[in-house]
Every structure is written in structure tokens, then in C-alpha cells.
N, CA, C and O atoms as a DFTB+ gen file, in Angstrom:
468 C
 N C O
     1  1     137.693     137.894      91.083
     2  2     138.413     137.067      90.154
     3  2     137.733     135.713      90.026
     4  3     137.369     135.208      91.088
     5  1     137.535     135.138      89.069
     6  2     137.216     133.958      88.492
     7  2     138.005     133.301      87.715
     8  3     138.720     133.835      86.867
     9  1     137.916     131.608      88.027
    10  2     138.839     130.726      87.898
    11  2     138.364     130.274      86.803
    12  3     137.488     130.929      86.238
    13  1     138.873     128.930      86.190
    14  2     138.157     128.573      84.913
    15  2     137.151     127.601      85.209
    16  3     136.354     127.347      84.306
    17  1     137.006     126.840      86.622
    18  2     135.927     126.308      87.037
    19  2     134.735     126.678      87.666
    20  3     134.071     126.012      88.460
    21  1     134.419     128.379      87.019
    22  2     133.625     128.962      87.890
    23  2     133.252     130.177      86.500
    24  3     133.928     130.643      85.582
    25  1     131.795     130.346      86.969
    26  2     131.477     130.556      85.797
    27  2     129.686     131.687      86.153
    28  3     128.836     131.113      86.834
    29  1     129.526     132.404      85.902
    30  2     128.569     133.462      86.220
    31  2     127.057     133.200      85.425
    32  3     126.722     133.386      84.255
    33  1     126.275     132.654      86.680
    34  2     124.898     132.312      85.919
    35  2     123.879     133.647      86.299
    36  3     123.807     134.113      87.436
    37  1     123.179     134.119      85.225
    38  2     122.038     135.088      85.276
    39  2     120.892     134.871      85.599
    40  3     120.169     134.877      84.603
    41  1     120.396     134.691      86.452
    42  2     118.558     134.132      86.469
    43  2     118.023     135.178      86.616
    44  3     118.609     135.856      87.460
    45  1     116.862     135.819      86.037
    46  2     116.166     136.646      86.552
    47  2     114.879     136.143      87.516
    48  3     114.229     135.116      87.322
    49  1     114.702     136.951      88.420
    50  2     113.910     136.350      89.423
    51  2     112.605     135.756      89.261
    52  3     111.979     135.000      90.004
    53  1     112.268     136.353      87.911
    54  2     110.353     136.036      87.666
    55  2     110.768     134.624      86.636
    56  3     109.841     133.897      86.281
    57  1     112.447     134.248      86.119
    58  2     112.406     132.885      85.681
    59  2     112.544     132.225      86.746
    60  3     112.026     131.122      86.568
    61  1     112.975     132.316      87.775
    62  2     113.296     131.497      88.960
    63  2     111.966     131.178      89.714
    64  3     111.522     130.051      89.930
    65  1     111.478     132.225      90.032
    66  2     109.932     131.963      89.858
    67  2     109.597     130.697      89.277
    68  3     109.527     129.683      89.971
    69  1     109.366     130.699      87.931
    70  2     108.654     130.241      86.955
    71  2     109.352     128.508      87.305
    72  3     108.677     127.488      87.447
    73  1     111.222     128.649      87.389
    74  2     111.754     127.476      87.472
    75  2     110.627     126.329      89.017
    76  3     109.926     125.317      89.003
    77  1     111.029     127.189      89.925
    78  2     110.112     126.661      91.124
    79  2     108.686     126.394      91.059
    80  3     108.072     125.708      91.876
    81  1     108.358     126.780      90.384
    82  2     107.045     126.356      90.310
    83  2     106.816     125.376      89.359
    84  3     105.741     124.779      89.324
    85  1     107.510     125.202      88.764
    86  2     107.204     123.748      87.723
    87  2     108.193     122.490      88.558
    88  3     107.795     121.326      88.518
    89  1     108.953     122.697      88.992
    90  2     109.316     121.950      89.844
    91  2     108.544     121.353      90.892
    92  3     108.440     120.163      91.190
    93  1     107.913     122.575      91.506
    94  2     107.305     122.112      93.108
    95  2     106.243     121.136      92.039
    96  3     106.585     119.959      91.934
    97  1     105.248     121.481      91.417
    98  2     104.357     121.124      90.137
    99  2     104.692     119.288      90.287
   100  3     104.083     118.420      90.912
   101  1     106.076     119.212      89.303
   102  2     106.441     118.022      89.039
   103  2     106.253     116.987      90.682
   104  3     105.572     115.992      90.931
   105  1     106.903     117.545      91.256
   106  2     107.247     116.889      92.424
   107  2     105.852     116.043      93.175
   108  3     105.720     114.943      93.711
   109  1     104.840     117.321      92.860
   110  2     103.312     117.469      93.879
   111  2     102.776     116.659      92.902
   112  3     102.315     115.708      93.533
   113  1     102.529     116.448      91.511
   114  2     102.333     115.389      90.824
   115  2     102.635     114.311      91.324
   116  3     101.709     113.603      91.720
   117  1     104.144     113.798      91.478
   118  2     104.951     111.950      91.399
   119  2     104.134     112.048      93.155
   120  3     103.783     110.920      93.504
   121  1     103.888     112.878      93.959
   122  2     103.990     112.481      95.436
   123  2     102.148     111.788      95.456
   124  3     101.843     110.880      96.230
   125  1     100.928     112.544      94.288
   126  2     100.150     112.488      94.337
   127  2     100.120     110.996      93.876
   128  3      99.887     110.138      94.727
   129  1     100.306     110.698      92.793
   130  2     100.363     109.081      92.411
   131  2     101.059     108.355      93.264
   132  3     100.536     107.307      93.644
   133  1     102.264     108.682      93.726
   134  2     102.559     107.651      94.695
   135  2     101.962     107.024      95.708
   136  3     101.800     105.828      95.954
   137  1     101.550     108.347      96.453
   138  2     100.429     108.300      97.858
   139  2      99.261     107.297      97.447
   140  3      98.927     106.388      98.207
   141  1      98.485     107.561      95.862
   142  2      97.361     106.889      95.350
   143  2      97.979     104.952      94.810
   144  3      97.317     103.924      94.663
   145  1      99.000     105.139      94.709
   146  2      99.509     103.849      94.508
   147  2      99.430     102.938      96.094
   148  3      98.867     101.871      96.338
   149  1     100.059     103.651      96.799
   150  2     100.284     102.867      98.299
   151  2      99.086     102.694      99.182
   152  3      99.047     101.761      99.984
   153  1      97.723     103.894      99.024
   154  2      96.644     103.409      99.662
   155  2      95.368     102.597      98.928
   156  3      94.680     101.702      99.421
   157  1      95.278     103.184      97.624
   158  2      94.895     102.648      96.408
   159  2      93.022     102.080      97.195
   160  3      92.415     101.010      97.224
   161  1      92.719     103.537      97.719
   162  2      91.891     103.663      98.526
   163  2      91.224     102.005      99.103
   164  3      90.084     101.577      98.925
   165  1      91.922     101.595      99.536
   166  2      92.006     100.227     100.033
   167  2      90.929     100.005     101.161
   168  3      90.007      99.191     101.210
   169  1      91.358     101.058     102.126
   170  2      90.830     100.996     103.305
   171  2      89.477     102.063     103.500
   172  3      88.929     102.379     104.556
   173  1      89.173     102.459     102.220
   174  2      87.823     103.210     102.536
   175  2      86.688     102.381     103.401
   176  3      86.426     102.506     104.597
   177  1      86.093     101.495     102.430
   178  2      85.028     100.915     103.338
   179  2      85.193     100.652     104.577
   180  3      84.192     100.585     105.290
   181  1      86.731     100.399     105.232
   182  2      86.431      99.975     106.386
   183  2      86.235     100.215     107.740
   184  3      86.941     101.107     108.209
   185  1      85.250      99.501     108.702
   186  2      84.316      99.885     109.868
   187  2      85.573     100.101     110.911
   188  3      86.360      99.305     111.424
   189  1      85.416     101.483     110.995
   190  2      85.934     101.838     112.425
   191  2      85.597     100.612     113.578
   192  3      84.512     100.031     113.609
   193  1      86.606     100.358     114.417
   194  2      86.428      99.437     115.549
   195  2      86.353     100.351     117.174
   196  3      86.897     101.453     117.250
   197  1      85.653      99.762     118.351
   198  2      85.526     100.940     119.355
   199  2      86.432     100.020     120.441
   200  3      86.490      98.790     120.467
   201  1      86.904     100.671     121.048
   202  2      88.410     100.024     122.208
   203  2      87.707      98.779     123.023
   204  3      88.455      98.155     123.776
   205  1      85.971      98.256     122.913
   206  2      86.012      97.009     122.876
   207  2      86.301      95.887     122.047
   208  3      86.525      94.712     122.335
   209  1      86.260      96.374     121.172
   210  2      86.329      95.855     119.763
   211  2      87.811      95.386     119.591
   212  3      88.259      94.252     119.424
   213  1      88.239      96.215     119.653
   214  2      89.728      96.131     119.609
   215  2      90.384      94.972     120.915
   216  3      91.278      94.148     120.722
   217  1      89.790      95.164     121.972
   218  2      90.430      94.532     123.152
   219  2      89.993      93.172     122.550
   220  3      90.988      92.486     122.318
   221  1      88.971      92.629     122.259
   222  2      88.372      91.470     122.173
   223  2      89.457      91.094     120.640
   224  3      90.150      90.129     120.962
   225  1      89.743      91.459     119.403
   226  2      90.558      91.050     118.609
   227  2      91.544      91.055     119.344
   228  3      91.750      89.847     119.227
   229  1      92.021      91.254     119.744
   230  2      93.556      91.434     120.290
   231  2      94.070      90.195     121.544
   232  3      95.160      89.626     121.600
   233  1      93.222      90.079     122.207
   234  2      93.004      89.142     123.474
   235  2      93.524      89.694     124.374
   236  3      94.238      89.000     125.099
   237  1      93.350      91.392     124.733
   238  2      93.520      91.835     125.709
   239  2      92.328      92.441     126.732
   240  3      91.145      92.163     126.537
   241  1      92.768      93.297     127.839
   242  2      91.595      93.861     128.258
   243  2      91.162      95.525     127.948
   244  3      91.872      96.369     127.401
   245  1      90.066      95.658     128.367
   246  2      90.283      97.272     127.546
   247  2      91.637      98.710     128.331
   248  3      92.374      99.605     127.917
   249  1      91.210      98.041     129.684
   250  2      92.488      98.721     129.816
   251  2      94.530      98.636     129.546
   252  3      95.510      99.333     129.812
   253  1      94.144      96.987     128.702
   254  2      95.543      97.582     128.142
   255  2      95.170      98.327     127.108
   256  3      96.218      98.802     126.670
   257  1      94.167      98.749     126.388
   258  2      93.944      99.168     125.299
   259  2      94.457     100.912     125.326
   260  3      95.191     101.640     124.658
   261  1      93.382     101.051     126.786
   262  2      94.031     102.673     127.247
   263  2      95.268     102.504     127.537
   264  3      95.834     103.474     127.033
   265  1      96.015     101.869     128.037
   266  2      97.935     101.942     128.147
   267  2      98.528     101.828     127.161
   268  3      99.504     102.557     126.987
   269  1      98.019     100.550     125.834
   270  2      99.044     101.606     124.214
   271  2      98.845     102.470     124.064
   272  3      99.790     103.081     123.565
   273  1      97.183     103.568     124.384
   274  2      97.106     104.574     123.641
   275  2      97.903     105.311     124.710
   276  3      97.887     106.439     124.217
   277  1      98.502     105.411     125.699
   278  2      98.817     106.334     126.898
   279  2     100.023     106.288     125.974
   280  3     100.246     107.353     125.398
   281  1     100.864     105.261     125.705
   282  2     102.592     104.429     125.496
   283  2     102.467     105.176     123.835
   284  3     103.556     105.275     123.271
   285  1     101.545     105.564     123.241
   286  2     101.548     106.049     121.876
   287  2     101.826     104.855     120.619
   288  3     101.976     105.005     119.406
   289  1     101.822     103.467     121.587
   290  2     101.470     102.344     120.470
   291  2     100.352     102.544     119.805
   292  3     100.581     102.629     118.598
   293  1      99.392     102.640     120.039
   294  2      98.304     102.315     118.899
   295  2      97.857     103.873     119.578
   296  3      97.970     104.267     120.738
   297  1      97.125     104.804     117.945
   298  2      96.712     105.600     117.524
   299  2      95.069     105.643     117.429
   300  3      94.708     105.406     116.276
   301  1      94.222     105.830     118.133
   302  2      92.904     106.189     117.646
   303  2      92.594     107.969     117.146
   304  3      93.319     108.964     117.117
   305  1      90.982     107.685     116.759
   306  2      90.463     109.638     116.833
   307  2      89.234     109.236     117.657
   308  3      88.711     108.123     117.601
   309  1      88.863     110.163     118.358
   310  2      87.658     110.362     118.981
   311  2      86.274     110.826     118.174
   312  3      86.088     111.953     117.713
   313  1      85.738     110.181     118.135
   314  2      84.217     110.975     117.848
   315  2      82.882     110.451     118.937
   316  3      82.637     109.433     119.584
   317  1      82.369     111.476     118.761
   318  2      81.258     111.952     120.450
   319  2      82.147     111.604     121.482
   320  3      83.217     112.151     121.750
   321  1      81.491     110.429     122.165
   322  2      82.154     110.204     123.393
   323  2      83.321     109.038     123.192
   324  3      84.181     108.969     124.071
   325  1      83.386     108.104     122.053
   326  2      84.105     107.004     122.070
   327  2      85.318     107.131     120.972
   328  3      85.265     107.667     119.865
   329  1      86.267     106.572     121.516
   330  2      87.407     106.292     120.743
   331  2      87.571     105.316     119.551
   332  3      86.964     104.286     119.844
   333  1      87.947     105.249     118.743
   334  2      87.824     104.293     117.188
   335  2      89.259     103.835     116.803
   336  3      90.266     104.505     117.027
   337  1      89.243     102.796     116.287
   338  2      90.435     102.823     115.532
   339  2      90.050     102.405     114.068
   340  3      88.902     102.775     113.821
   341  1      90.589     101.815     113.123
   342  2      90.959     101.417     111.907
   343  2      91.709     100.347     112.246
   344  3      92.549     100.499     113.133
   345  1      91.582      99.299     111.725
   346  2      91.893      97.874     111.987
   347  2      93.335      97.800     110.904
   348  3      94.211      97.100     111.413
   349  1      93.656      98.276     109.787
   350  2      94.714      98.412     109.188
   351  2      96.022      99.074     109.655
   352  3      97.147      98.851     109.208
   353  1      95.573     100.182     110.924
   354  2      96.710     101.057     111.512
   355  2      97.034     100.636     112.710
   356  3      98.050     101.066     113.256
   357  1      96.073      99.564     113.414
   358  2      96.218      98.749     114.189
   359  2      97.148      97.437     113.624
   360  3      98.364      97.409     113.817
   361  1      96.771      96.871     113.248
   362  2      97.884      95.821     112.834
   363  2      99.236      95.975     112.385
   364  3     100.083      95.109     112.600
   365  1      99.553      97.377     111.575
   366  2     100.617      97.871     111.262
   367  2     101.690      98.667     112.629
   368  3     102.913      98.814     112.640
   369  1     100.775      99.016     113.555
   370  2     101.632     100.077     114.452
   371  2     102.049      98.893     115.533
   372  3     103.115      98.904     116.148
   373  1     100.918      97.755     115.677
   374  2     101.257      96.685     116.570
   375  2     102.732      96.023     116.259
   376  3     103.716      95.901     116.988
   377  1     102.486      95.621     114.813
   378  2     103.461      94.526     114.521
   379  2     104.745      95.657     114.491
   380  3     105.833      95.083     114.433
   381  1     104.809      96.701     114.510
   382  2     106.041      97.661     114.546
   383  2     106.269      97.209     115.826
   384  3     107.068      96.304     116.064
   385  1     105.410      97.963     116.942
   386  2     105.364      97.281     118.268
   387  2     106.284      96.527     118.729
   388  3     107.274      96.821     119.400
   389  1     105.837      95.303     118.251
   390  2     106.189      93.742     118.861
   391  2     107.207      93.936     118.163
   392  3     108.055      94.292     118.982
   393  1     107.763      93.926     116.951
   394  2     109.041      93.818     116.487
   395  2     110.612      94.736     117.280
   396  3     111.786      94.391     117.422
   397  1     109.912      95.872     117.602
   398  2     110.893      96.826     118.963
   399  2     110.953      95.807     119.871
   400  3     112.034      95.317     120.198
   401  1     110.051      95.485     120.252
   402  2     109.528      94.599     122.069
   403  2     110.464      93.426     121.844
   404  3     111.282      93.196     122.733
   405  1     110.446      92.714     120.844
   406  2     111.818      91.540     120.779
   407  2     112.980      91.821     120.242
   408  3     113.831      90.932     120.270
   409  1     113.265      92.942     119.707
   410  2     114.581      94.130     119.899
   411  2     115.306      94.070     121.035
   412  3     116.500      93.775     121.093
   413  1     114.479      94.395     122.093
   414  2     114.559      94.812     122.690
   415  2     114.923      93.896     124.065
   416  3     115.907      94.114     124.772
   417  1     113.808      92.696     124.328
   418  2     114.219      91.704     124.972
   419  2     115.381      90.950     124.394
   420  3     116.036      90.391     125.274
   421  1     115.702      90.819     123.525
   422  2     117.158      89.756     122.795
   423  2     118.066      91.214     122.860
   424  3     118.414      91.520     121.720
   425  1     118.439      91.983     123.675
   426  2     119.048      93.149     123.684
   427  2     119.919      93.690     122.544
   428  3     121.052      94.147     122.687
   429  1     119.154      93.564     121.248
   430  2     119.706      94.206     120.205
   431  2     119.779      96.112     120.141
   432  3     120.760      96.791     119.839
   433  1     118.608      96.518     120.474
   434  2     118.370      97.498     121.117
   435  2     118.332      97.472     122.474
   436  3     118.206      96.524     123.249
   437  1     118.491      98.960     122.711
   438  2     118.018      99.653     124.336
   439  2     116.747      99.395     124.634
   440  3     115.952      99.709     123.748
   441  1     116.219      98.835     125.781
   442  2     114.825      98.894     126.270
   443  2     114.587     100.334     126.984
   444  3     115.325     100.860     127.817
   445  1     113.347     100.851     126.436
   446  2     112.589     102.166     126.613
   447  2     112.228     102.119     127.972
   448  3     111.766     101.053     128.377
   449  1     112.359     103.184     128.865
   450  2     111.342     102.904     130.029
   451  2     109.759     103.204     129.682
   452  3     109.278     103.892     128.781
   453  1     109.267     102.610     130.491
   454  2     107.868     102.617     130.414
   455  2     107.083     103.178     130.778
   456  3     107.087     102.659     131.894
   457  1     105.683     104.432     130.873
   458  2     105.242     105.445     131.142
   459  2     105.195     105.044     132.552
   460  3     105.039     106.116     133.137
   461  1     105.248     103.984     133.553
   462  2     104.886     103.874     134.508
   463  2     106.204     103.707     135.584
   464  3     106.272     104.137     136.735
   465  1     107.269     102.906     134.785
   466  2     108.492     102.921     135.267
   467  2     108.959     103.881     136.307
   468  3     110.121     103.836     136.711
């Protein structure tokens, strides 16, 4: 039985098909420009830095450098034997960082324990 707010739709499967795929289409389009809007290949040219590199911008030593990457603060990739970063994903994952870290001390948030804790 059917009410008067209810009402019997037909799709055949090869239109439903057809519906999804212009959809996924549309979607994979707006996500492609968007993505090209927000990196707007910005950061091509720029020189990978090696975890001295990094320690010395930063004013740390290299082994705090290995304890963000242990803590999953800062992100490198490896190639041959040495680790790299990108100086743009560094400044962005830091200042996320520090912004938790005084969260955290002014106890707005929970403080995390620490891999060593």
C-alpha cells in the first residue's frame, strides 16, 4: 500500500549507471580545480631541506628533529640514505604543533602523553 506521500520511481540500471557516472565526472572535475586552486603549483621549485637543514632553521638540534619525526609532528620522505623535508609542510605542521602545545599548556585541551612518557 502506498500513501499519497510516496510515490514509485523506475530507474533502469544502465540509467543509473549513466546517472553515476556523470556525477562522480562532475564532482572529479570541481575537486580537480579546487586542489589546482589551493596548491597553484606554488611549491614546485622548492629545494628539499635535509634534517640539518631543518635543525639549523628551526634553532634546534638534529635530534629533536628525529623526536618530531618519532611524535609524527613533522613529516619527511626518504631518498638514498637521507631524510628531506619541504619547508612549506614544515611550517604548516609546526605552527599546527605549537598551536595544540599552548592548548594545551593554558589547559584548554587535554595534554597528550608523550612517546617517552
Amino acid at each position: 500500500m502506498s500513501t499519497d506521500n510516496q510515490r514509485m520511481v523506475v530507474i533502469y540500471c544502465e540509467e543509473l549507471k549513466e546517472l553515476i557516472r556523470t556525477e562522480v565526472a562532475k564532482f572529479s572535475e570541481a575537486f580537480t580545480l579546487y586542489m589546482s586552486e589551493q596548491n597553484a603549483d606554488k611549491h614546485l621549485d622548492e629545494k628539499p631541506l635535509n634534517i640539518q637543514q631543518v635543525a639549523e632553521r628551526y634553532g634546534v638540534s638534529k635530534a629533536t628533529i628525529h623526536n618530531w619525526m618519532k611524535q609524527g609532528i613533522i613529516v619527511g620522505f626518504k631518498q638514498g640514505k637521507g631524510r628531506f623535508f619541504y619547508l612549506h609542510e614544515l611550517d604548516q605542521r609546526l605552527t599546527r604543533y605549537k598551536y595544540i602545545e599552548m592548548l594545551e599548556n593554558t589547559g584548554v585541551i587535554e595534554k597528550k602523553k608523550k612517546f617517552w612518557e
